[in-house]
Amino acid sequence: MRVRVSEAVARAAGSLAAAGVASPRADAELLAAHVLGISRGRLALAGGFDPAGLARFEELVARRAARVPLQHLTGTVGFGRLELVVGPGAFVPRPETELLAQWAAGVGGEVVVDLCSGTGALALSIAHELPAARVYAVEQSPAALEWLRRNAADRAAAGDRPVELVAGDATGPAVLADLDGTVDLVVCNPPYVPERVPVPPEVAEHDPPAAVFAGPDGLAVIRPVVTRAAALLRPGGWFGLEHDQSHREPVSRLLGQRFTDIDDHRDLAGRPRYVTARRVAD
Ligand SMILES: C[S@@+](CC[C@H](N)C(=O)[O-])C[C@H]1O[C@@H](n2cnc3c(N)ncnc32)[C@H](O)[C@@H]1O
């Protein structure tokens, strides 16, 4: 016997709401679409769940109610025009970072570096939007690098120019030292949440702490990353840096003498979210 999708989704949305999930209806629909192997927009046309499909759906809903991130359950996340694979050990790319990716694609450049690349969201979307660019992705965590390698291979197989992957510390002077003074565009979405700031269970229990938190003020990675970006960029080259909403002023101060045209950008909720600036000549 088949169970109507609308009934199963309504029940699931109720239990997700009771568990404190922020977008219960959307998550229930996305899990249903995942199990049925169709897009969310086609759910209304689906014939219903057979018993095995319903059991699978209910199992995923229970895990989501236990606050496992939706993207770990479906195995993918949409980022701009790309779909990336994600899972345990890597930070799930966030929609607000798409704003930084769009800005970067608009600025352009022949040599582009993404510091703290994670699953490759920024690097791979820039490579997709700027086919002539030589894009480098720097990441330190071995687990994140595994996801980055998979996404980079998928994008190269889809026809994008391959991104060069660099395993290393984005805050140290050695990483990509041979590019110093030549880079047109550096982007970075580093860890920036101040320690002890409460985060939802999806983040606390599933995003790696080193991808989220950065010292008592959240600037522990941003401080040296600004120095690294300044060294990599050519005079006139652009830097785009995502940060915590509390960082607008300290980040402007850090950019200080080495950058000009410093501009704050807000996210979809109106919070200061990323800064862009241009390297001055020494
Ligand atoms: C907030 S996540 C962002 C990932 C990706 N840029 C995105 O937007 O989805 C920060 C990433 O920086 C990496 N990271 C933290 N410190 C680093 C360092 N010193 N060098 C290189 N990567 C670092 C973490 O492993 C994590 O993947």
Short mmCIF file of N, CA and C and ligand atoms in Angstrom, two decimals, residues 91-94 97 114-122 138-141 144 168-171 189-191 210-212 221, ligand 1:
data_model
loop_
_atom_site.label_atom_id
_atom_site.label_comp_id
_atom_site.label_asym_id
_atom_site.label_seq_id
_atom_site.Cartn_x
_atom_site.Cartn_y
_atom_site.Cartn_z
N PHE A 91 33.08 21.33 6.55
CA PHE A 91 32.10 22.39 6.77
C PHE A 91 31.09 22.40 5.62
N VAL A 92 29.80 22.49 5.96
CA VAL A 92 28.78 22.57 4.91
C VAL A 92 28.71 24.01 4.38
N PRO A 93 28.96 24.24 3.09
CA PRO A 93 28.90 25.61 2.55
C PRO A 93 27.54 26.24 2.82
N ARG A 94 27.55 27.54 3.12
CA ARG A 94 26.34 28.25 3.49
C ARG A 94 25.88 29.17 2.36
N THR A 97 27.56 32.61 1.70
CA THR A 97 28.87 32.65 1.04
C THR A 97 28.72 32.79 -0.48
N ASP A 114 41.80 30.81 -3.30
CA ASP A 114 40.78 30.65 -2.26
C ASP A 114 41.48 30.06 -1.03
N LEU A 115 41.62 30.88 0.02
CA LEU A 115 42.26 30.42 1.26
C LEU A 115 41.18 29.83 2.17
N CYS A 116 41.45 28.69 2.81
CA CYS A 116 40.48 28.01 3.69
C CYS A 116 39.31 27.49 2.86
N SER A 117 39.60 26.61 1.92
CA SER A 117 38.66 26.27 0.85
C SER A 117 37.57 25.28 1.23
N GLY A 118 37.78 24.49 2.29
CA GLY A 118 36.75 23.52 2.70
C GLY A 118 36.43 22.55 1.57
N THR A 119 35.15 22.40 1.27
CA THR A 119 34.75 21.49 0.18
C THR A 119 34.96 22.13 -1.20
N GLY A 120 35.46 23.38 -1.21
CA GLY A 120 35.80 24.01 -2.48
C GLY A 120 34.73 24.93 -3.03
N ALA A 121 33.77 25.31 -2.20
CA ALA A 121 32.62 26.08 -2.70
C ALA A 121 33.06 27.32 -3.48
N LEU A 122 33.92 28.14 -2.87
CA LEU A 122 34.31 29.39 -3.54
C LEU A 122 35.20 29.10 -4.74
N VAL A 138 43.32 26.39 -1.16
CA VAL A 138 44.20 26.01 -0.04
C VAL A 138 43.35 25.53 1.12
N GLU A 139 43.67 24.35 1.63
CA GLU A 139 42.92 23.80 2.77
C GLU A 139 43.88 22.97 3.62
N GLN A 140 43.65 23.04 4.94
CA GLN A 140 44.57 22.39 5.88
C GLN A 140 44.07 21.03 6.36
N SER A 141 42.76 20.91 6.52
CA SER A 141 42.22 19.69 7.15
C SER A 141 42.22 18.52 6.16
N ALA A 144 38.63 17.57 5.16
CA ALA A 144 38.02 18.51 4.21
C ALA A 144 38.65 18.35 2.83
N GLY A 168 47.72 22.81 2.95
CA GLY A 168 48.64 23.64 3.73
C GLY A 168 47.93 24.64 4.60
N ASP A 169 48.76 25.37 5.36
CA ASP A 169 48.26 26.35 6.32
C ASP A 169 48.13 27.71 5.63
N ALA A 170 46.90 28.15 5.48
CA ALA A 170 46.63 29.40 4.75
C ALA A 170 47.16 30.62 5.50
N THR A 171 47.54 30.44 6.75
CA THR A 171 48.01 31.59 7.53
C THR A 171 49.54 31.71 7.51
N ASN A 189 36.77 32.41 3.10
CA ASN A 189 35.74 32.27 4.13
C ASN A 189 36.35 31.41 5.22
N PRO A 190 37.02 32.05 6.18
CA PRO A 190 37.76 31.31 7.20
C PRO A 190 36.86 30.95 8.38
N PRO A 191 37.37 30.18 9.34
CA PRO A 191 36.64 30.06 10.61
C PRO A 191 36.65 31.43 11.28
N ALA A 210 37.43 23.36 14.03
CA ALA A 210 38.47 24.19 13.39
C ALA A 210 37.96 24.90 12.14
N ALA A 211 36.78 24.52 11.68
CA ALA A 211 36.19 25.21 10.53
C ALA A 211 35.28 26.35 10.96
N VAL A 212 34.96 26.37 12.26
CA VAL A 212 33.94 27.32 12.74
C VAL A 212 34.55 28.37 13.68
N VAL A 221 42.20 33.42 12.94
CA VAL A 221 42.64 33.04 11.58
C VAL A 221 42.61 34.27 10.67
C1 LIG B 1 34.19 28.27 7.51
S1 LIG B 1 34.96 26.93 6.69
C2 LIG B 1 34.72 27.50 5.01
C3 LIG B 1 34.97 26.52 3.94
C4 LIG B 1 34.67 27.06 2.54
N1 LIG B 1 35.50 28.22 2.24
C5 LIG B 1 33.21 27.44 2.40
O1 LIG B 1 32.89 28.60 2.29
O2 LIG B 1 32.37 26.54 2.43
C6 LIG B 1 36.68 27.25 7.00
C7 LIG B 1 37.65 26.24 6.41
O3 LIG B 1 38.99 26.68 6.71
C8 LIG B 1 39.80 25.58 7.03
N2 LIG B 1 40.93 26.11 7.79
C9 LIG B 1 40.94 26.54 9.08
N3 LIG B 1 42.16 27.02 9.40
C10 LIG B 1 42.94 26.88 8.30
C11 LIG B 1 44.29 27.20 8.00
N4 LIG B 1 45.09 27.76 8.91
N5 LIG B 1 44.76 26.91 6.77
C12 LIG B 1 43.95 26.35 5.82
N6 LIG B 1 42.67 26.02 6.04
C13 LIG B 1 42.16 26.28 7.27
C14 LIG B 1 38.88 24.64 7.78
O4 LIG B 1 39.36 23.31 7.76
C15 LIG B 1 37.59 24.82 6.97
O5 LIG B 1 37.52 23.90 5.91
#
